[in-house]
PDB file of C-alpha atoms in Angstrom:
ATOM      1  CA  SER A   1      61.215   4.201   1.358  1.00  0.00           C
ATOM      2  CA  GLU A   2      59.237   5.414  -2.899  1.00  0.00           C
ATOM      3  CA  ARG A   3      60.171   1.901  -3.804  1.00  0.00           C
ATOM      4  CA  TRP A   4      58.814  -0.179  -0.593  1.00  0.00           C
ATOM      5  CA  LEU A   5      55.912   1.985  -0.343  1.00  0.00           C
ATOM      6  CA  MET A   6      55.049   1.650  -4.900  1.00  0.00           C
ATOM      7  CA  ARG A   7      56.044  -2.434  -3.247  1.00  0.00           C
ATOM      8  CA  SER A   8      53.702  -2.844  -0.699  1.00  0.00           C
ATOM      9  CA  ARG A   9      50.529  -0.755  -1.013  1.00  0.00           C
ATOM     10  CA  CYS A  10      50.391   0.101  -3.978  1.00  0.00           C
ATOM     11  CA  ARG A  11      48.627  -2.171  -6.467  1.00  0.00           C
ATOM     12  CA  ALA A  12      49.607  -0.547  -9.367  1.00  0.00           C
ATOM     13  CA  VAL A  13      52.696   1.877 -10.725  1.00  0.00           C
ATOM     14  CA  PHE A  14      52.642   3.934 -13.875  1.00  0.00           C
ATOM     15  CA  PRO A  15      57.095   5.749 -14.316  1.00  0.00           C
ATOM     16  CA  ARG A  16      56.037   8.621 -16.907  1.00  0.00           C
ATOM     17  CA  ASP A  17      59.994   7.341 -18.707  1.00  0.00           C
ATOM     18  CA  GLY A  18      61.528   4.738 -19.835  1.00  0.00           C
ATOM     19  CA  LEU A  19      64.674   5.122 -17.687  1.00  0.00           C
ATOM     20  CA  THR A  20      62.697   5.098 -14.577  1.00  0.00           C
ATOM     21  CA  ALA A  21      61.089   1.807 -15.417  1.00  0.00           C
ATOM     22  CA  GLU A  22      64.429   0.186 -15.791  1.00  0.00           C
ATOM     23  CA  ARG A  23      65.846   1.365 -12.336  1.00  0.00           C
ATOM     24  CA  LEU A  24      61.870   0.899 -10.489  1.00  0.00           C
ATOM     25  CA  THR A  25      62.260  -2.613 -12.502  1.00  0.00           C
ATOM     26  CA  ALA A  26      65.786  -2.931 -11.002  1.00  0.00           C
ATOM     27  CA  ASN A  27      65.091  -2.448  -6.957  1.00  0.00           C
ATOM     28  CA  ARG A  28      61.525  -4.629  -7.370  1.00  0.00           C
ATOM     29  CA  VAL A  29      59.108  -2.271  -7.892  1.00  0.00           C
ATOM     30  CA  PRO A  30      56.390  -3.616 -10.074  1.00  0.00           C
ATOM     31  CA  ASN A  31      54.904  -1.461 -12.871  1.00  0.00           C
ATOM     32  CA  THR A  32      53.330  -0.931 -15.957  1.00  0.00           C
ATOM     33  CA  TYR A  33      55.336   1.463 -18.417  1.00  0.00           C
ATOM     34  CA  LEU A  34      52.393   2.999 -21.113  1.00  0.00           C
ATOM     35  CA  GLY A  35      53.905   7.045 -22.108  1.00  0.00           C
ATOM     36  CA  ASN A  36      54.098   9.725 -20.203  1.00  0.00           C
ATOM     37  CA  PRO A  37      51.182  12.205 -19.783  1.00  0.00           C
ATOM     38  CA  MET A  38      53.121  15.018 -19.469  1.00  0.00           C
ATOM     39  CA  MET A  39      53.418  14.420 -23.840  1.00  0.00           C
ATOM     40  CA  ASP A  40      49.752  13.981 -24.214  1.00  0.00           C
ATOM     41  CA  GLY A  41      47.835  18.146 -25.572  1.00  0.00           C
ATOM     42  CA  LEU A  42      51.620  18.842 -27.317  1.00  0.00           C
ATOM     43  CA  GLU A  43      50.164  18.475 -31.137  1.00  0.00           C
ATOM     44  CA  ALA A  44      50.616  21.334 -33.571  1.00  0.00           C
ATOM     45  CA  THR A  45      47.265  22.638 -34.537  1.00  0.00           C
ATOM     46  CA  ASP A  46      48.884  25.316 -37.038  1.00  0.00           C
ATOM     47  CA  PRO A  47      52.452  24.332 -37.622  1.00  0.00           C
ATOM     48  CA  ALA A  48      53.318  26.984 -40.069  1.00  0.00           C
ATOM     49  CA  ARG A  49      51.065  30.380 -37.967  1.00  0.00           C
ATOM     50  CA  PHE A  50      55.580  30.643 -36.240  1.00  0.00           C
ATOM     51  CA  GLY A  51      58.090  29.235 -39.140  1.00  0.00           C
ATOM     52  CA  ALA A  52      60.107  27.107 -38.144  1.00  0.00           C
ATOM     53  CA  GLY A  53      63.679  27.671 -37.046  1.00  0.00           C
ATOM     54  CA  ALA A  54      63.791  29.515 -33.562  1.00  0.00           C
ATOM     55  CA  ILE A  55      64.465  29.802 -30.737  1.00  0.00           C
ATOM     56  CA  VAL A  56      62.016  28.241 -27.929  1.00  0.00           C
ATOM     57  CA  MET A  57      62.189  30.838 -24.537  1.00  0.00           C
ATOM     58  CA  LEU A  58      60.749  29.266 -21.374  1.00  0.00           C
ATOM     59  CA  ALA A  59      60.123  31.608 -18.687  1.00  0.00           C
ATOM     60  CA  GLY A  60      58.255  29.344 -16.307  1.00  0.00           C
ATOM     61  CA  SER A  61      54.838  29.965 -15.424  1.00  0.00           C
ATOM     62  CA  ARG A  62      55.399  31.040 -11.360  1.00  0.00           C
ATOM     63  CA  LYS A  63      55.433  34.701 -10.274  1.00  0.00           C
ATOM     64  CA  ASP A  64      59.128  35.117 -10.777  1.00  0.00           C
ATOM     65  CA  ALA A  65      57.841  34.781 -14.982  1.00  0.00           C
ATOM     66  CA  THR A  66      57.729  37.652 -15.673  1.00  0.00           C
ATOM     67  CA  GLU A  67      61.901  39.111 -15.158  1.00  0.00           C
ATOM     68  CA  ASN A  68      62.857  35.605 -16.535  1.00  0.00           C
ATOM     69  CA  ALA A  69      60.877  36.674 -19.532  1.00  0.00           C
ATOM     70  CA  ALA A  70      62.801  39.936 -19.268  1.00  0.00           C
ATOM     71  CA  PHE A  71      66.332  37.857 -19.281  1.00  0.00           C
ATOM     72  CA  LEU A  72      65.551  36.269 -21.677  1.00  0.00           C
ATOM     73  CA  LEU A  73      66.240  39.023 -23.709  1.00  0.00           C
ATOM     74  CA  SER A  74      68.385  40.207 -22.693  1.00  0.00           C
ATOM     75  CA  ALA A  75      70.445  36.929 -22.960  1.00  0.00           C
ATOM     76  CA  ALA A  76      68.135  36.402 -26.891  1.00  0.00           C
ATOM     77  CA  ARG A  77      70.502  40.651 -27.582  1.00  0.00           C
ATOM     78  CA  LEU A  78      74.171  39.204 -26.516  1.00  0.00           C
ATOM     79  CA  ASP A  79      72.913  36.319 -28.274  1.00  0.00           C
ATOM     80  CA  GLN A  80      72.574  38.010 -31.696  1.00  0.00           C
ATOM     81  CA  PRO A  81      76.062  39.831 -33.005  1.00  0.00           C
ATOM     82  CA  ASP A  82      77.993  36.649 -33.043  1.00  0.00           C
ATOM     83  CA  LEU A  83      75.862  34.546 -34.967  1.00  0.00           C
ATOM     84  CA  GLY A  84      74.987  37.178 -37.492  1.00  0.00           C
ATOM     85  CA  GLN A  85      71.227  36.256 -38.249  1.00  0.00           C
ATOM     86  CA  PRO A  86      68.601  40.080 -39.220  1.00  0.00           C
ATOM     87  CA  GLY A  87      66.392  37.555 -39.635  1.00  0.00           C
ATOM     88  CA  LEU A  88      66.357  36.254 -36.656  1.00  0.00           C
ATOM     89  CA  ARG A  89      62.891  34.534 -33.942  1.00  0.00           C
ATOM     90  CA  TYR A  90      62.494  34.614 -30.518  1.00  0.00           C
ATOM     91  CA  LEU A  91      58.910  33.158 -29.605  1.00  0.00           C
ATOM     92  CA  PHE A  92      57.533  33.092 -25.956  1.00  0.00           C
ATOM     93  CA  PRO A  93      54.582  31.173 -25.164  1.00  0.00           C
ATOM     94  CA  CYS A  94      53.891  32.596 -21.980  1.00  0.00           C
ATOM     95  CA  HIS A  95      51.423  31.776 -19.309  1.00  0.00           C
ATOM     96  CA  PRO A  96      48.717  34.954 -18.962  1.00  0.00           C
ATOM     97  CA  SER A  97      50.270  36.023 -15.893  1.00  0.00           C
ATOM     98  CA  VAL A  98      53.202  37.663 -17.683  1.00  0.00           C
ATOM     99  CA  ASP A  99      53.367  40.708 -17.444  1.00  0.00           C
ATOM    100  CA  LEU A 100      54.358  41.735 -20.616  1.00  0.00           C
ATOM    101  CA  ALA A 101      53.557  45.538 -20.643  1.00  0.00           C
ATOM    102  CA  ARG A 102      56.769  45.523 -17.776  1.00  0.00           C
ATOM    103  CA  VAL A 103      59.133  42.658 -20.242  1.00  0.00           C
ATOM    104  CA  ALA A 104      58.489  45.688 -22.741  1.00  0.00           C
ATOM    105  CA  ALA A 105      59.849  48.881 -20.313  1.00  0.00           C
ATOM    106  CA  LEU A 106      62.428  46.050 -18.117  1.00  0.00           C
ATOM    107  CA  SER A 107      63.519  45.570 -22.095  1.00  0.00           C
ATOM    108  CA  PRO A 108      65.012  48.705 -23.317  1.00  0.00           C
ATOM    109  CA  ASP A 109      67.517  47.517 -25.733  1.00  0.00           C
ATOM    110  CA  TRP A 110      64.528  46.641 -27.726  1.00  0.00           C
ATOM    111  CA  THR A 111      61.557  48.207 -29.695  1.00  0.00           C
ATOM    112  CA  ARG A 112      58.141  47.503 -30.222  1.00  0.00           C
ATOM    113  CA  ALA A 113      57.441  45.882 -33.697  1.00  0.00           C
ATOM    114  CA  ASP A 114      55.053  44.148 -36.244  1.00  0.00           C
ATOM    115  CA  TRP A 115      55.010  40.501 -35.743  1.00  0.00           C
ATOM    116  CA  ASP A 116      55.341  39.043 -40.174  1.00  0.00           C
ATOM    117  CA  HIS A 117      51.436  37.717 -39.631  1.00  0.00           C
ATOM    118  CA  PRO A 118      48.517  38.890 -37.737  1.00  0.00           C
ATOM    119  CA  LEU A 119      48.311  38.138 -34.487  1.00  0.00           C
ATOM    120  CA  THR A 120      44.847  38.379 -32.432  1.00  0.00           C
ATOM    121  CA  ALA A 121      45.511  36.968 -29.467  1.00  0.00           C
ATOM    122  CA  PRO A 122      47.355  40.025 -26.910  1.00  0.00           C
ATOM    123  CA  HIS A 123      51.660  39.491 -27.914  1.00  0.00           C
ATOM    124  CA  LEU A 124      53.550  41.504 -27.455  1.00  0.00           C
ATOM    125  CA  CYS A 125      56.604  42.128 -30.053  1.00  0.00           C
ATOM    126  CA  LEU A 126      60.378  43.679 -30.059  1.00  0.00           C
ATOM    127  CA  GLN A 127      62.883  43.371 -32.663  1.00  0.00           C
ATOM    128  CA  SER A 128      67.166  44.254 -31.764  1.00  0.00           C
ATOM    129  CA  GLY A 129      69.134  46.462 -33.293  1.00  0.00           C
ATOM    130  CA  SER A 130      70.087  43.498 -36.238  1.00  0.00           C
ATOM    131  CA  GLY A 131      67.013  43.122 -36.585  1.00  0.00           C
ATOM    132  CA  ALA A 132      66.130  40.173 -34.799  1.00  0.00           C
ATOM    133  CA  LYS A 133      62.015  39.584 -32.774  1.00  0.00           C
ATOM    134  CA  ALA A 134      61.260  38.480 -29.939  1.00  0.00           C
ATOM    135  CA  LEU A 135      57.547  37.124 -29.851  1.00  0.00           C
ATOM    136  CA  LEU A 136      56.000  36.584 -26.449  1.00  0.00           C
ATOM    137  CA  MET A 137      51.791  34.899 -26.102  1.00  0.00           C
ATOM    138  CA  ALA A 138      50.027  32.921 -24.046  1.00  0.00           C
ATOM    139  CA  GLY A 139      47.726  30.374 -25.591  1.00  0.00           C
ATOM    140  CA  ALA A 140      50.074  29.182 -28.427  1.00  0.00           C
ATOM    141  CA  PHE A 141      52.684  26.924 -26.523  1.00  0.00           C
ATOM    142  CA  ALA A 142      52.492  23.781 -28.375  1.00  0.00           C
ATOM    143  CA  ASP A 143      52.138  25.541 -31.650  1.00  0.00           C
ATOM    144  CA  MET A 144      55.674  27.420 -30.963  1.00  0.00           C
ATOM    145  CA  LEU A 145      57.280  24.245 -29.446  1.00  0.00           C
ATOM    146  CA  HIS A 146      56.707  23.857 -33.174  1.00  0.00           C
ATOM    147  CA  ALA A 147      58.511  25.822 -34.136  1.00  0.00           C
ATOM    148  CA  GLY A 148      61.587  26.042 -32.561  1.00  0.00           C
ATOM    149  CA  ARG A 149      65.234  24.166 -32.835  1.00  0.00           C
ATOM    150  CA  LEU A 150      66.113  24.873 -29.902  1.00  0.00           C
ATOM    151  CA  ALA A 151      64.950  25.889 -26.158  1.00  0.00           C
ATOM    152  CA  VAL A 152      65.467  27.974 -23.236  1.00  0.00           C
ATOM    153  CA  GLY A 153      64.040  27.475 -20.255  1.00  0.00           C
ATOM    154  CA  MET A 154      64.101  28.422 -16.865  1.00  0.00           C
ATOM    155  CA  ALA A 155      60.613  26.949 -16.446  1.00  0.00           C
ATOM    156  CA  GLY A 156      59.740  22.803 -14.446  1.00  0.00           C
ATOM    157  CA  THR A 157      57.358  21.090 -16.737  1.00  0.00           C
ATOM    158  CA  ALA A 158      57.352  23.266 -19.903  1.00  0.00           C
ATOM    159  CA  ASN A 159      61.465  22.077 -19.710  1.00  0.00           C
ATOM    160  CA  GLU A 160      60.158  19.568 -19.960  1.00  0.00           C
ATOM    161  CA  GLN A 161      58.025  19.151 -22.043  1.00  0.00           C
ATOM    162  CA  ALA A 162      60.245  20.753 -24.783  1.00  0.00           C
ATOM    163  CA  LEU A 163      63.007  18.112 -24.700  1.00  0.00           C
ATOM    164  CA  GLY A 164      60.654  15.254 -24.838  1.00  0.00           C
ATOM    165  CA  LEU A 165      59.818  16.736 -28.469  1.00  0.00           C
ATOM    166  CA  GLY A 166      63.377  16.696 -29.745  1.00  0.00           C
ATOM    167  CA  LEU A 167      64.955  20.170 -29.148  1.00  0.00           C
ATOM    168  CA  PRO A 168      68.135  20.256 -26.993  1.00  0.00           C
ATOM    169  CA  LEU A 169      67.922  22.318 -24.195  1.00  0.00           C
ATOM    170  CA  ILE A 170      69.901  25.238 -21.955  1.00  0.00           C
ATOM    171  CA  VAL A 171      68.049  25.270 -18.370  1.00  0.00           C
ATOM    172  CA  VAL A 172      68.752  28.613 -16.733  1.00  0.00           C
ATOM    173  CA  PRO A 173      67.805  28.274 -13.425  1.00  0.00           C
ATOM    174  CA  GLY A 174      64.966  31.252 -12.042  1.00  0.00           C
ATOM    175  CA  ALA A 175      64.125  34.713 -10.015  1.00  0.00           C
ATOM    176  CA  GLY A 176      62.489  32.137  -7.914  1.00  0.00           C
ATOM    177  CA  ASN A 177      61.962  28.796  -6.193  1.00  0.00           C
ATOM    178  CA  GLN A 178      63.391  27.585  -9.549  1.00  0.00           C
ATOM    179  CA  GLY A 179      67.624  28.691  -8.388  1.00  0.00           C
ATOM    180  CA  PRO A 180      70.573  27.089  -8.963  1.00  0.00           C
ATOM    181  CA  ALA A 181      69.288  23.989  -6.797  1.00  0.00           C
ATOM    182  CA  TYR A 182      66.190  23.407  -8.746  1.00  0.00           C
ATOM    183  CA  VAL A 183      68.939  23.190 -11.701  1.00  0.00           C
ATOM    184  CA  LYS A 184      70.632  20.515 -10.645  1.00  0.00           C
ATOM    185  CA  MET A 185      68.752  18.439  -8.846  1.00  0.00           C
ATOM    186  CA  LYS A 186      67.030  18.254 -11.639  1.00  0.00           C
ATOM    187  CA  MET A 187      70.287  18.162 -14.323  1.00  0.00           C
ATOM    188  CA  HIS A 188      70.033  14.219 -12.499  1.00  0.00           C
ATOM    189  CA  TRP A 189      67.351  12.884 -14.967  1.00  0.00           C
ATOM    190  CA  VAL A 190      68.125  15.678 -18.007  1.00  0.00           C
ATOM    191  CA  GLY A 191      71.495  13.996 -18.135  1.00  0.00           C
ATOM    192  CA  GLU A 192      72.974  14.865 -21.921  1.00  0.00           C
ATOM    193  CA  ALA A 193      69.492  15.913 -22.881  1.00  0.00           C
ATOM    194  CA  GLY A 194      70.639  19.100 -21.765  1.00  0.00           C
ATOM    195  CA  LEU A 195      72.799  22.094 -20.308  1.00  0.00           C
ATOM    196  CA  SER A 196      72.448  23.782 -17.821  1.00  0.00           C
ATOM    197  CA  VAL A 197      74.303  27.431 -17.525  1.00  0.00           C
ATOM    198  CA  PRO A 198      73.979  30.396 -14.678  1.00  0.00           C
ATOM    199  CA  ARG A 199      71.649  33.491 -14.975  1.00  0.00           C
ATOM    200  CA  LYS A 200      74.328  35.301 -16.170  1.00  0.00           C
ATOM    201  CA  ALA A 201      72.990  36.527 -19.971  1.00  0.00           C
ATOM    202  CA  THR A 202      76.447  36.119 -21.645  1.00  0.00           C
ATOM    203  CA  ALA A 203      76.149  32.230 -20.578  1.00  0.00           C
ATOM    204  CA  VAL A 204      72.786  32.145 -21.998  1.00  0.00           C
ATOM    205  CA  ALA A 205      73.870  33.773 -24.858  1.00  0.00           C
ATOM    206  CA  GLY A 206      77.236  31.597 -25.419  1.00  0.00           C
ATOM    207  CA  ALA A 207      75.208  28.673 -25.104  1.00  0.00           C
ATOM    208  CA  ILE A 208      72.795  29.608 -27.958  1.00  0.00           C
ATOM    209  CA  THR A 209      75.607  30.298 -29.968  1.00  0.00           C
ATOM    210  CA  SER A 210      78.125  27.054 -29.044  1.00  0.00           C
ATOM    211  CA  LEU A 211      74.937  24.602 -29.811  1.00  0.00           C
ATOM    212  CA  GLN A 212      73.503  26.041 -32.945  1.00  0.00           C
ATOM    213  CA  ALA A 213      77.257  26.559 -34.520  1.00  0.00           C
ATOM    214  CA  ASP A 214      77.207  22.349 -33.723  1.00  0.00           C
ATOM    215  CA  PRO A 215      74.380  20.902 -35.276  1.00  0.00           C
ATOM    216  CA  ALA A 216      76.304  17.549 -34.015  1.00  0.00           C
ATOM    217  CA  ARG A 217      75.860  17.184 -30.315  1.00  0.00           C
ATOM    218  CA  ALA A 218      72.058  20.152 -30.755  1.00  0.00           C
ATOM    219  CA  ASP A 219      71.352  17.054 -32.709  1.00  0.00           C
ATOM    220  CA  ALA A 220      72.667  14.374 -29.764  1.00  0.00           C
ATOM    221  CA  MET A 221      70.991  16.030 -27.241  1.00  0.00           C
ATOM    222  CA  ALA A 222      68.132  15.053 -29.339  1.00  0.00           C
ATOM    223  CA  GLN A 223      68.259  12.044 -29.234  1.00  0.00           C
ATOM    224  CA  ALA A 224      69.359  11.285 -25.745  1.00  0.00           C
ATOM    225  CA  ARG A 225      66.070  12.635 -24.690  1.00  0.00           C
ATOM    226  CA  GLN A 226      64.092  10.087 -25.518  1.00  0.00           C
ATOM    227  CA  ARG A 227      64.453   8.013 -22.649  1.00  0.00           C
ATOM    228  CA  ARG A 228      64.099  10.658 -20.258  1.00  0.00           C
ATOM    229  CA  MET A 229      60.789  11.244 -21.639  1.00  0.00           C
ATOM    230  CA  GLY A 230      58.278   9.285 -22.859  1.00  0.00           C
ATOM    231  CA  LYS A 231      55.565   8.588 -25.561  1.00  0.00           C
ATOM    232  CA  ALA A 232      52.286  10.933 -26.118  1.00  0.00           C
ATOM    233  CA  GLY A 233      49.113   8.810 -26.023  1.00  0.00           C
ATOM    234  CA  ALA A 234      49.680   7.567 -21.663  1.00  0.00           C
ATOM    235  CA  SER A 235      46.782   9.254 -20.949  1.00  0.00           C
ATOM    236  CA  VAL A 236      44.366   7.258 -22.520  1.00  0.00           C
ATOM    237  CA  ALA A 237      45.872   3.975 -21.795  1.00  0.00           C
ATOM    238  CA  ILE A 238      46.477   4.602 -18.354  1.00  0.00           C
ATOM    239  CA  ALA A 239      42.676   5.452 -17.565  1.00  0.00           C
ATOM    240  CA  ALA A 240      41.807   2.135 -19.963  1.00  0.00           C
ATOM    241  CA  ARG A 241      44.011   0.268 -17.090  1.00  0.00           C
ATOM    242  CA  LEU A 242      43.229   2.181 -14.361  1.00  0.00           C
ATOM    243  CA  LEU A 243      39.166   0.923 -15.097  1.00  0.00           C
ATOM    244  CA  ASP A 244      40.120  -2.844 -16.015  1.00  0.00           C
ATOM    245  CA  LEU A 245      41.581  -3.039 -11.763  1.00  0.00           C
ATOM    246  CA  LEU A 246      38.347  -0.905 -10.745  1.00  0.00           C
ATOM    247  CA  GLU A 247      36.690  -3.247 -12.951  1.00  0.00           C
ATOM    248  CA  SER A 248      38.384  -6.530 -11.607  1.00  0.00           C
ATOM    249  CA  ARG A 249      38.785  -5.584  -7.808  1.00  0.00           C
ATOM    250  CA  ASP A 250      34.285  -4.611  -8.063  1.00  0.00           C
ATOM    251  CA  THR A 251      34.376  -8.464  -9.441  1.00  0.00           C
ATOM    252  CA  PRO A 252      32.913 -10.977  -7.151  1.00  0.00           C
TER     253      PRO A 252
END
């Protein structure tokens, strides 16, 4: 098993979160918890660029990302009437492979619009009939996450990074290989920090509305992530520990 290999063949084991560290220790696997490298490099470069209180939509980075983005826009449109918030903002930190023109073509209920502030990077800004806006853009992942109040994720790593930054996470199966089976597997780890819903626009819209109407639950989800995702700073700490191990091995 993996635990046997770690006990018998590894000089060092670095779990990425406290919960995994506890489980490894309980199974007699020596380990050193120094944080989660996945959480490094997520500092905001311009916190004011996208405001605050947005809903972050994570379409993923695989071949289904364009289709996922269009699906998330359909869910966002259904979300708005119940909220009655014409100033609502949806932020899509897109992978460069997302076809923005195709997303627009697949979203006839949205019209092209201008974002509130000038943007220099290629982007797509859309507006719904209620006045809500959606911005799809690559190269702004960290800033968009920091501008969010909750996230809807059809991704892998991006889902976990949003969770690690304290965003209540609604998990939705993607159109590709990160489908229902993948989500079921991941939810065993996400636990109470996330909410899983089927790939239906009405289900996603209902989950967004429900969480925004229940700040106590959203806060509890955000707090639950502390054991699920580790702290930042692990990349440097693990590299330093590995260097120590290599130097000690070379010492006569």
